[in-house]
Each structure stands twice: as C-alpha cells, then as structure tokens.
Amino acid sequence: MAARVPTILILLAAAAMTFAAAATSGRGAALQEQLEQRLEDAGARVIAVTDQGSDGFLTPEAVSVIADLSSVDTVAAVTKASTVTNAALGWGGPTVSAWGLVGTSPDDVVTLRAGRWPEPGEAIVSATSGATLRMESPSGALVTRDNHTYAVVGTYDAAAPFDWLRDGAIYVSATPGVGEQARVIVDDVGQLGPTERGLRRLLAPTDPANLGLSSPRDLAETSHLVGGDVRLAGYETTLIVLLVGALFVGAVALADVLIRQRDLGRRRALGITRFDLMSLIVLRAALSTTAGAVLGIVAVTAFGMATETIAPLGHTAATATLVVVAALVATVPAGMVAAHRDPVAVLRTA
Amino acid sequence: MTSVLSVSGLRFTYPRGREPVLVDVSAEFDAGETVALTGPSGRGKSTLLYLLGLLLTPDEGEVEVHGRPTSTLNDAQRSTMRARHMGFVFQDAELDPARTVLDSVVEPALYAGHRRRDVIARAGELLGAFGVEARADHLPGQISGGQAQRVALCRALMNRPTILLADEPTGNLDRTNAENVLDRLVGAAKHESVALIIATHDPFVISRVDRVVEL
C-alpha cells in the first residue's frame, strides 16, 4: 500500500490540476464563446444607414455597390415610410406604414408566408398588418395618400434585423425610388468599423451630417476586449495551476525515488539501463497523471453541468493534455536522479 | 581453467572520499572457481565487488569480462553485459515486495531483453532446484528469510550468468540457513561453471571457497 501512495498522490494532483485549470479558464472560455456567438448573430452585425436630410444618396445603384462589398453579407434599403390603407375600405378605414424597396430583393428582408413575391407595382403585407387592414387573404390593394395603388399579392413574416417591418407593408415601385434608410449586415463584427468607413466614402452625401450611421461597433469592440481579458486571466490561472501542480508532482516523484532507492539500486544491479530506469519512473507518472486527468475531466464536466457553464470540450481536453505534459516534465528530474543515483551506496555492506 | 573476469591496476576513490579505497588491485577469476574477497571493514571488499559488477567505474585500471575491456563501454553496454553475464546476490535478499517470488526470479531476464513467457519455465525450474517452487505465487513478505535468500539465488542464476557476485550473502541468516544457502551457491557455481566471487568476513564462508583474496 505504501508503494501506491505516490501513485495515488500524483493521480489526485493531476485530477485537481485538470479540474482547477479547466474550471477557471474553461469558464472564461465558455463565457467568451457565448459572447462571440451573440456578437455573431445578425442583430449585432448590422449597420443602420439613414439619409437624415433627404440627400438622395441611397439610390438603387449605391445599394448595389454596397451589396458587392466583400465584407457585406446582405443590404436592404427602403424608402421613407408612407401611410397606406386598404383600397377597398378607403381612408376612413385603418392605416399602416408601407416602405418601398430600393435596389433590394424582398426575399432578402422578409419571409413569404402566403401568396407570392411582389412584382413592380405590387405589395405584400405583414401578417399583423393584413389583419389590421381587414384583408382576410393576401389580395386586394393598398392605396397611398398620393393615390398610388399597389396590388397585394402575399403576406410575410419579418425577423431581426428587419423586425421593424413586422407592422406594415412593403412594395416594389414601378419606377426606381430613393431610399431613406438601409440596413447593412456585415460578415462578422470585426468588419463593422472598416465597412462604416467604406460606406462614408461610397455614399458621399453633399452634407456629411446627412449620413447617419449607427452600429454596435463600440459594444462589439468592448466585448471583444473584455472577452480577451477574460481569456487572458484564464490562461494566467491555468499557468499558475500548472506550475504549482507540476512542482507538487515533481516533489512527490522525487520523494518516491528517494524512498525507493534500494529498489532502484537493485534494478540497476540486475541490469536495467539508466535510460530504462528513467523511462520507468516517467511511465509510472504518465499512467497516474493520465488517469488523474481523465478523473479531472469527469469532475469538471459534472461541475459544468451543475453550474450550467460547461467549458468547451476542446478546451478541457487541451487543458488535460497540458496537465499531463506538465506533470511528465516535472517527473523527468526525479527520473534523472533515479538513473544517476549510485546504486552501490544503498546496496553495499561494510 | 578459463579466466572469465580479470582486473588489473584498479584504483578507486569515492566521489567525496579523500583517500582511495583500492589501489593497484589486480586479480583473475576463472570459470567454476569460488573466491572470497576478505579483509577488515572499510578495506573495499564490497567496492571491489561492485567494480567487478560494472556498477562502479575505476579511476584507473581495467575490468575485463571474457577478455573484453569495459572502461570504454557506455551505460547501456555495461548494463547489458551485467544483465547477460552476471548475477548478483546481496546481503538482504532485496526482493521487490510487490512482485511474486516467480516474478522476482524472472525480473533480470526482462532487463536482458527476454519476454516473460519465454523464461517462465526456466524460473520454475530454478525455484524447483532450490526447493521453493511451492512459494512461487507468494509475495516476499510471506516467505522466510532463508527462503527469500534462495529466491535471490534463483534470480541471480536466471540469465545463466558466467559470473556470480555475492555481497555477504549469508550475513543475515542463521547458521542452518547460511549453510544451506552457501551449499546451494557453491554447488550452483561448480555445476554451472560459474565464477563465484563472495565479499565476506565470515570464516565459515571463507572455509568453503577455493581461493581467498585478502584486501
């Protein structure tokens, strides 16, 4: 049993190292992963472009050029909102807002629920607006204050980042119009800043004050910095845990070698080489630390499930591997001491 | 007689020692010969034994095993030579407390590069020859001191060595067990044509060997 004490101590140390390192830095990694996931959602990658002075720079051509930018995933531009009503009911009936699409395909912004996509001179209404306008099915027509009429050919659902279209209608004008606002979705949050700068150069309003640009760029950058700090703190914690744990494992291995020096001297006398003796010490530690690391992974997974912050599996596995490597490196000096210890000093008689 | 082991001009000083333990020691040991290294405590009996066993390296001089100089060999070569040509018997049996008697006997064969399954029969034969086959599955803590020393003899003979080195092999045994072990040790040396070299100051042991080297 006494011979197993160092093995058990090393196993427990490796388990504790894995648990401590993976539970702390893993928690940070999990938080950062969640943060990045949220930032990757479309809602966090949107630049809102507004023509605040009716400058007229959001032309169909400009929208097309924006769509061709390498950092842009989707762009949608709409005209200034018009008030429309059900043509069958006239202006005494309910009204909703309607936006004309500018250089934008309707399937880029909403999902068709019933009917078909509109052609020029046609419109589709949101499901709620259809009810508001008392259109039992996607049919009939909308009329604007200036007596433009659009045949209704379908209903749609709108989701983020175009959820503001949920209460209204969209139409395709027979003649190209000029947009009042646009939503530009970039590929990832890191492209928000460069794309904003590109849009300023591209749209070139007569008065720069007329171009309104807003995005969660600052929030994204702050989140990125915070996430980096969290990860760095995790790395530092892991490093400290590895160092302290490795020192402990090295001390236990060295004590084991000193306690077992008669056994090691006997092996030398019976013909084992120094290299094989050192390998034996390191191999024993390898088996203990690997078993301990597996135990640590199980413990940290159970802890993660209990606290609902499960560290990424790849991170946990990498941490466990680092623990095994650190522990093995720590046992090498003990192995060298064992290999170069004078066997005669412990075996010889007077 | 054929010399299996020879030393010439040996000088040895321990790393922290001021005076050399051995100075200009020369000797030859033949196959089947039994030799006692004797002398007062501190004169270097065990030291010479471990120099012969290639566990120590002399400051000067040469140890030749089967005519081959060993001073230029590296650790792996010396270890291999020790495993293949030499058997060790210590004052204490020095059995691994975690290994069974059978596995203790097999141990040096593993260091010589053999697989356990290839040498298990030889280990069983040795245990039978030394009257401890019934203890094959026992741990060292479950057998007597005399039995443990006989197991150590089996272990020393496992690789069919040509040189047997024994350091006070009967030092911790009562007279009956000591005689039994010594009989078997000398008998094995004669029967297997092994050069048996014993570091001892026991007159009984000295009386049983062919030759005495006084240090």
PDB file of C-alpha atoms in Angstrom, chain B:
ATOM      1  CA  MET B   1      40.699 -23.073 -16.185  1.00  0.00           C
ATOM      2  CA  THR B   2      39.456 -20.151 -18.289  1.00  0.00           C
ATOM      3  CA  SER B   3      39.540 -16.615 -16.955  1.00  0.00           C
ATOM      4  CA  VAL B   4      36.086 -15.077 -17.241  1.00  0.00           C
ATOM      5  CA  LEU B   5      36.838 -11.941 -15.285  1.00  0.00           C
ATOM      6  CA  SER B   6      40.045 -10.061 -14.644  1.00  0.00           C
ATOM      7  CA  VAL B   7      41.075  -6.754 -13.150  1.00  0.00           C
ATOM      8  CA  SER B   8      44.403  -5.009 -13.456  1.00  0.00           C
ATOM      9  CA  GLY B   9      45.796  -1.943 -11.708  1.00  0.00           C
ATOM     10  CA  LEU B  10      42.463  -0.951 -10.215  1.00  0.00           C
ATOM     11  CA  ARG B  11      42.340   2.279  -8.276  1.00  0.00           C
ATOM     12  CA  PHE B  12      39.110   3.667  -6.929  1.00  0.00           C
ATOM     13  CA  THR B  13      38.170   6.675  -4.806  1.00  0.00           C
ATOM     14  CA  TYR B  14      34.615   7.503  -3.792  1.00  0.00           C
ATOM     15  CA  PRO B  15      33.475  10.928  -5.056  1.00  0.00           C
ATOM     16  CA  ARG B  16      33.642  12.507  -1.585  1.00  0.00           C
ATOM     17  CA  GLY B  17      36.468  10.325  -0.313  1.00  0.00           C
ATOM     18  CA  ARG B  18      39.891  11.778   0.385  1.00  0.00           C
ATOM     19  CA  GLU B  19      41.841   8.539   0.146  1.00  0.00           C
ATOM     20  CA  PRO B  20      41.442   5.846  -2.486  1.00  0.00           C
ATOM     21  CA  VAL B  21      39.629   2.743  -1.250  1.00  0.00           C
ATOM     22  CA  LEU B  22      41.502   0.475  -3.645  1.00  0.00           C
ATOM     23  CA  VAL B  23      44.981   0.962  -5.050  1.00  0.00           C
ATOM     24  CA  ASP B  24      46.600  -1.145  -7.771  1.00  0.00           C
ATOM     25  CA  VAL B  25      44.370  -4.199  -7.380  1.00  0.00           C
ATOM     26  CA  SER B  26      44.836  -6.987  -9.916  1.00  0.00           C
ATOM     27  CA  ALA B  27      43.190 -10.390  -9.994  1.00  0.00           C
ATOM     28  CA  GLU B  28      41.760 -13.059 -12.275  1.00  0.00           C
ATOM     29  CA  PHE B  29      38.707 -15.227 -11.754  1.00  0.00           C
ATOM     30  CA  ASP B  30      38.161 -18.484 -13.587  1.00  0.00           C
ATOM     31  CA  ALA B  31      35.034 -20.331 -14.637  1.00  0.00           C
ATOM     32  CA  GLY B  32      33.814 -22.656 -11.862  1.00  0.00           C
ATOM     33  CA  GLU B  33      36.156 -21.083  -9.319  1.00  0.00           C
ATOM     34  CA  THR B  34      34.880 -19.883  -5.944  1.00  0.00           C
ATOM     35  CA  VAL B  35      36.711 -16.913  -4.449  1.00  0.00           C
ATOM     36  CA  ALA B  36      36.250 -14.986  -1.213  1.00  0.00           C
ATOM     37  CA  LEU B  37      37.167 -11.289  -1.010  1.00  0.00           C
ATOM     38  CA  THR B  38      38.040 -10.717   2.616  1.00  0.00           C
ATOM     39  CA  GLY B  39      39.511  -8.108   4.857  1.00  0.00           C
ATOM     40  CA  PRO B  40      38.550  -5.725   7.649  1.00  0.00           C
ATOM     41  CA  SER B  41      35.626  -3.365   7.262  1.00  0.00           C
ATOM     42  CA  GLY B  42      36.379  -0.366   5.063  1.00  0.00           C
ATOM     43  CA  ARG B  43      39.085  -2.113   3.035  1.00  0.00           C
ATOM     44  CA  GLY B  44      36.944  -2.182  -0.111  1.00  0.00           C
ATOM     45  CA  LYS B  45      35.504  -5.708  -0.341  1.00  0.00           C
ATOM     46  CA  SER B  46      32.081  -4.551  -1.492  1.00  0.00           C
ATOM     47  CA  THR B  47      33.631  -1.770  -3.553  1.00  0.00           C
ATOM     48  CA  LEU B  48      35.747  -4.292  -5.475  1.00  0.00           C
ATOM     49  CA  LEU B  49      32.706  -6.497  -5.909  1.00  0.00           C
ATOM     50  CA  TYR B  50      30.700  -3.651  -7.453  1.00  0.00           C
ATOM     51  CA  LEU B  51      33.658  -2.650  -9.620  1.00  0.00           C
ATOM     52  CA  LEU B  52      33.712  -6.243 -10.888  1.00  0.00           C
ATOM     53  CA  GLY B  53      29.956  -5.956 -11.441  1.00  0.00           C
ATOM     54  CA  LEU B  54      30.426  -2.796 -13.542  1.00  0.00           C
ATOM     55  CA  LEU B  55      28.278  -0.763 -11.160  1.00  0.00           C
ATOM     56  CA  LEU B  56      31.262   1.447 -10.399  1.00  0.00           C
ATOM     57  CA  THR B  57      33.915   2.772 -12.740  1.00  0.00           C
ATOM     58  CA  PRO B  58      37.547   2.695 -11.573  1.00  0.00           C
ATOM     59  CA  ASP B  59      39.705   5.835 -11.508  1.00  0.00           C
ATOM     60  CA  GLU B  60      42.476   3.775 -13.073  1.00  0.00           C
ATOM     61  CA  GLY B  61      42.877   0.239 -14.309  1.00  0.00           C
ATOM     62  CA  GLU B  62      40.691  -2.070 -16.316  1.00  0.00           C
ATOM     63  CA  VAL B  63      37.994  -4.663 -15.744  1.00  0.00           C
ATOM     64  CA  GLU B  64      37.798  -7.269 -18.497  1.00  0.00           C
ATOM     65  CA  VAL B  65      34.783  -9.533 -18.871  1.00  0.00           C
ATOM     66  CA  HIS B  66      35.502 -12.565 -21.045  1.00  0.00           C
ATOM     67  CA  GLY B  67      38.568 -10.710 -22.262  1.00  0.00           C
ATOM     68  CA  ARG B  68      36.648  -7.628 -23.284  1.00  0.00           C
ATOM     69  CA  PRO B  69      37.769  -4.305 -21.720  1.00  0.00           C
ATOM     70  CA  THR B  70      34.870  -2.436 -20.150  1.00  0.00           C
ATOM     71  CA  SER B  71      36.308   1.008 -19.404  1.00  0.00           C
ATOM     72  CA  THR B  72      35.157   2.424 -22.735  1.00  0.00           C
ATOM     73  CA  LEU B  73      31.656   0.961 -22.643  1.00  0.00           C
ATOM     74  CA  ASN B  74      28.684   3.279 -22.140  1.00  0.00           C
ATOM     75  CA  ASP B  75      25.997   2.722 -19.523  1.00  0.00           C
ATOM     76  CA  ALA B  76      23.696   0.744 -21.799  1.00  0.00           C
ATOM     77  CA  GLN B  77      26.533  -1.579 -22.853  1.00  0.00           C
ATOM     78  CA  ARG B  78      27.657  -2.084 -19.256  1.00  0.00           C
ATOM     79  CA  SER B  79      24.072  -2.743 -18.164  1.00  0.00           C
ATOM     80  CA  THR B  80      23.576  -5.272 -20.946  1.00  0.00           C
ATOM     81  CA  MET B  81      26.837  -7.000 -20.061  1.00  0.00           C
ATOM     82  CA  ARG B  82      25.804  -7.095 -16.420  1.00  0.00           C
ATOM     83  CA  ALA B  83      22.372  -8.495 -17.249  1.00  0.00           C
ATOM     84  CA  ARG B  84      23.737 -11.215 -19.571  1.00  0.00           C
ATOM     85  CA  HIS B  85      26.916 -12.332 -17.841  1.00  0.00           C
ATOM     86  CA  MET B  86      26.497 -11.522 -14.156  1.00  0.00           C
ATOM     87  CA  GLY B  87      24.270 -12.475 -11.285  1.00  0.00           C
ATOM     88  CA  PHE B  88      24.091 -10.547  -8.013  1.00  0.00           C
ATOM     89  CA  VAL B  89      23.299 -11.812  -4.529  1.00  0.00           C
ATOM     90  CA  PHE B  90      23.004  -9.202  -1.794  1.00  0.00           C
ATOM     91  CA  GLN B  91      23.215  -9.424   1.987  1.00  0.00           C
ATOM     92  CA  ASP B  92      19.453  -8.876   2.121  1.00  0.00           C
ATOM     93  CA  ALA B  93      17.523 -10.789  -0.495  1.00  0.00           C
ATOM     94  CA  GLU B  94      16.371  -7.439  -1.958  1.00  0.00           C
ATOM     95  CA  LEU B  95      13.195  -8.853  -3.434  1.00  0.00           C
ATOM     96  CA  ASP B  96      10.604  -6.431  -4.772  1.00  0.00           C
ATOM     97  CA  PRO B  97       7.805  -6.533  -2.191  1.00  0.00           C
ATOM     98  CA  ALA B  98       5.213  -6.016  -4.923  1.00  0.00           C
ATOM     99  CA  ARG B  99       6.378  -8.949  -7.107  1.00  0.00           C
ATOM    100  CA  THR B 100       5.616 -12.598  -6.518  1.00  0.00           C
ATOM    101  CA  VAL B 101       8.513 -14.966  -5.966  1.00  0.00           C
ATOM    102  CA  LEU B 102       8.193 -16.211  -9.548  1.00  0.00           C
ATOM    103  CA  ASP B 103       8.222 -12.685 -10.988  1.00  0.00           C
ATOM    104  CA  SER B 104      11.173 -11.743  -8.815  1.00  0.00           C
ATOM    105  CA  VAL B 105      13.152 -14.573 -10.395  1.00  0.00           C
ATOM    106  CA  VAL B 106      12.046 -13.513 -13.877  1.00  0.00           C
ATOM    107  CA  GLU B 107      12.988  -9.825 -13.334  1.00  0.00           C
ATOM    108  CA  PRO B 108      16.632  -9.889 -14.578  1.00  0.00           C
ATOM    109  CA  ALA B 109      15.565 -11.756 -17.712  1.00  0.00           C
ATOM    110  CA  LEU B 110      13.319  -8.826 -18.596  1.00  0.00           C
ATOM    111  CA  TYR B 111      16.279  -6.436 -18.308  1.00  0.00           C
ATOM    112  CA  ALA B 112      18.266  -8.778 -20.572  1.00  0.00           C
ATOM    113  CA  GLY B 113      15.612  -8.344 -23.248  1.00  0.00           C
ATOM    114  CA  HIS B 114      13.654 -11.575 -22.827  1.00  0.00           C
ATOM    115  CA  ARG B 115       9.881 -11.842 -22.751  1.00  0.00           C
ATOM    116  CA  ARG B 116       8.279 -13.183 -19.584  1.00  0.00           C
ATOM    117  CA  ARG B 117       6.511 -16.057 -21.352  1.00  0.00           C
ATOM    118  CA  ASP B 118       9.816 -17.256 -22.841  1.00  0.00           C
ATOM    119  CA  VAL B 119      11.601 -17.534 -19.490  1.00  0.00           C
ATOM    120  CA  ILE B 120       8.856 -18.530 -17.100  1.00  0.00           C
ATOM    121  CA  ALA B 121       9.720 -22.246 -17.412  1.00  0.00           C
ATOM    122  CA  ARG B 122      13.375 -21.582 -16.561  1.00  0.00           C
ATOM    123  CA  ALA B 123      12.292 -19.609 -13.473  1.00  0.00           C
ATOM    124  CA  GLY B 124      10.082 -22.504 -12.390  1.00  0.00           C
ATOM    125  CA  GLU B 125      12.957 -24.982 -12.817  1.00  0.00           C
ATOM    126  CA  LEU B 126      15.251 -22.833 -10.673  1.00  0.00           C
ATOM    127  CA  LEU B 127      12.651 -22.483  -7.931  1.00  0.00           C
ATOM    128  CA  GLY B 128      12.241 -26.278  -8.009  1.00  0.00           C
ATOM    129  CA  ALA B 129      16.002 -26.844  -7.832  1.00  0.00           C
ATOM    130  CA  PHE B 130      16.248 -24.572  -4.799  1.00  0.00           C
ATOM    131  CA  GLY B 131      13.228 -26.059  -3.039  1.00  0.00           C
ATOM    132  CA  VAL B 132      10.981 -23.002  -3.115  1.00  0.00           C
ATOM    133  CA  GLU B 133       8.661 -23.861  -6.007  1.00  0.00           C
ATOM    134  CA  ALA B 134       5.721 -24.077  -3.616  1.00  0.00           C
ATOM    135  CA  ARG B 135       6.241 -20.381  -2.842  1.00  0.00           C
ATOM    136  CA  ALA B 136       6.154 -19.246  -6.484  1.00  0.00           C
ATOM    137  CA  ASP B 137       2.935 -17.286  -6.099  1.00  0.00           C
ATOM    138  CA  HIS B 138       3.803 -15.827  -2.704  1.00  0.00           C
ATOM    139  CA  LEU B 139       4.955 -12.286  -2.082  1.00  0.00           C
ATOM    140  CA  PRO B 140       8.340 -11.787  -0.353  1.00  0.00           C
ATOM    141  CA  GLY B 141       6.596 -10.771   2.849  1.00  0.00           C
ATOM    142  CA  GLN B 142       5.002 -14.220   3.020  1.00  0.00           C
ATOM    143  CA  ILE B 143       8.238 -16.274   2.999  1.00  0.00           C
ATOM    144  CA  SER B 144      11.081 -16.757   5.485  1.00  0.00           C
ATOM    145  CA  GLY B 145      14.489 -15.068   5.316  1.00  0.00           C
ATOM    146  CA  GLY B 146      16.207 -18.293   4.227  1.00  0.00           C
ATOM    147  CA  GLN B 147      13.627 -18.877   1.516  1.00  0.00           C
ATOM    148  CA  ALA B 148      13.983 -15.277   0.359  1.00  0.00           C
ATOM    149  CA  GLN B 149      17.745 -15.684   0.002  1.00  0.00           C
ATOM    150  CA  ARG B 150      17.233 -18.900  -2.002  1.00  0.00           C
ATOM    151  CA  VAL B 151      14.822 -16.995  -4.260  1.00  0.00           C
ATOM    152  CA  ALA B 152      17.538 -14.350  -4.643  1.00  0.00           C
ATOM    153  CA  LEU B 153      19.937 -17.135  -5.715  1.00  0.00           C
ATOM    154  CA  CYS B 154      17.423 -18.282  -8.319  1.00  0.00           C
ATOM    155  CA  ARG B 155      17.167 -14.703  -9.562  1.00  0.00           C
ATOM    156  CA  ALA B 156      20.947 -14.409  -9.777  1.00  0.00           C
ATOM    157  CA  LEU B 157      21.137 -17.580 -11.880  1.00  0.00           C
ATOM    158  CA  MET B 158      18.174 -16.720 -14.090  1.00  0.00           C
ATOM    159  CA  ASN B 159      20.153 -15.438 -17.082  1.00  0.00           C
ATOM    160  CA  ARG B 160      22.688 -18.309 -16.881  1.00  0.00           C
ATOM    161  CA  PRO B 161      25.486 -15.954 -15.806  1.00  0.00           C
ATOM    162  CA  THR B 162      29.135 -16.853 -16.043  1.00  0.00           C
ATOM    163  CA  ILE B 163      29.964 -14.637 -13.064  1.00  0.00           C
ATOM    164  CA  LEU B 164      28.164 -14.673  -9.736  1.00  0.00           C
ATOM    165  CA  LEU B 165      28.840 -11.779  -7.349  1.00  0.00           C
ATOM    166  CA  ALA B 166      27.665 -12.125  -3.762  1.00  0.00           C
ATOM    167  CA  ASP B 167      27.930  -9.460  -1.064  1.00  0.00           C
ATOM    168  CA  GLU B 168      27.776 -11.091   2.392  1.00  0.00           C
ATOM    169  CA  PRO B 169      25.073 -13.479   1.128  1.00  0.00           C
ATOM    170  CA  THR B 170      24.755 -15.256   4.477  1.00  0.00           C
ATOM    171  CA  GLY B 171      25.184 -12.211   6.682  1.00  0.00           C
ATOM    172  CA  ASN B 172      21.554 -12.017   7.768  1.00  0.00           C
ATOM    173  CA  LEU B 173      20.904 -15.759   8.085  1.00  0.00           C
ATOM    174  CA  ASP B 174      21.178 -18.147  10.991  1.00  0.00           C
ATOM    175  CA  ARG B 175      23.826 -20.858  10.754  1.00  0.00           C
ATOM    176  CA  THR B 176      21.487 -23.536   9.368  1.00  0.00           C
ATOM    177  CA  ASN B 177      20.106 -21.293   6.663  1.00  0.00           C
ATOM    178  CA  ALA B 178      23.555 -19.881   5.969  1.00  0.00           C
ATOM    179  CA  GLU B 179      24.960 -23.359   5.377  1.00  0.00           C
ATOM    180  CA  ASN B 180      22.010 -24.257   3.192  1.00  0.00           C
ATOM    181  CA  VAL B 181      22.358 -21.137   1.072  1.00  0.00           C
ATOM    182  CA  LEU B 182      26.129 -21.443   0.820  1.00  0.00           C
ATOM    183  CA  ASP B 183      25.860 -25.105  -0.218  1.00  0.00           C
ATOM    184  CA  ARG B 184      23.500 -24.190  -2.965  1.00  0.00           C
ATOM    185  CA  LEU B 185      25.577 -21.178  -4.027  1.00  0.00           C
ATOM    186  CA  VAL B 186      28.827 -23.128  -4.269  1.00  0.00           C
ATOM    187  CA  GLY B 187      27.027 -26.109  -5.788  1.00  0.00           C
ATOM    188  CA  ALA B 188      25.476 -23.938  -8.495  1.00  0.00           C
ATOM    189  CA  ALA B 189      28.856 -22.365  -9.250  1.00  0.00           C
ATOM    190  CA  LYS B 190      30.505 -25.740  -9.680  1.00  0.00           C
ATOM    191  CA  HIS B 191      27.608 -27.289 -11.558  1.00  0.00           C
ATOM    192  CA  GLU B 192      27.162 -24.373 -13.968  1.00  0.00           C
ATOM    193  CA  SER B 193      30.869 -23.483 -14.240  1.00  0.00           C
ATOM    194  CA  VAL B 194      30.223 -20.047 -12.857  1.00  0.00           C
ATOM    195  CA  ALA B 195      32.939 -17.912 -11.294  1.00  0.00           C
ATOM    196  CA  LEU B 196      31.612 -17.226  -7.787  1.00  0.00           C
ATOM    197  CA  ILE B 197      33.077 -14.185  -6.010  1.00  0.00           C
ATOM    198  CA  ILE B 198      31.888 -13.529  -2.473  1.00  0.00           C
ATOM    199  CA  ALA B 199      32.665 -10.431  -0.425  1.00  0.00           C
ATOM    200  CA  THR B 200      32.658 -11.679   3.146  1.00  0.00           C
ATOM    201  CA  HIS B 201      34.361 -11.737   6.513  1.00  0.00           C
ATOM    202  CA  ASP B 202      32.551 -14.869   7.656  1.00  0.00           C
ATOM    203  CA  PRO B 203      35.173 -17.593   8.414  1.00  0.00           C
ATOM    204  CA  PHE B 204      32.635 -20.256   7.581  1.00  0.00           C
ATOM    205  CA  VAL B 205      32.205 -18.886   4.084  1.00  0.00           C
ATOM    206  CA  ILE B 206      35.951 -18.413   3.697  1.00  0.00           C
ATOM    207  CA  SER B 207      36.478 -22.069   4.625  1.00  0.00           C
ATOM    208  CA  ARG B 208      34.242 -23.213   1.793  1.00  0.00           C
ATOM    209  CA  VAL B 209      35.813 -21.408  -1.177  1.00  0.00           C
ATOM    210  CA  ASP B 210      38.669 -22.401  -3.493  1.00  0.00           C
ATOM    211  CA  ARG B 211      40.648 -19.217  -3.057  1.00  0.00           C
ATOM    212  CA  VAL B 212      40.799 -16.154  -0.823  1.00  0.00           C
ATOM    213  CA  VAL B 213      41.742 -12.650  -1.942  1.00  0.00           C
ATOM    214  CA  GLU B 214      42.785 -10.596   1.085  1.00  0.00           C
ATOM    215  CA  LEU B 215      42.302  -6.847   0.832  1.00  0.00           C
TER     216      LEU B 215
END
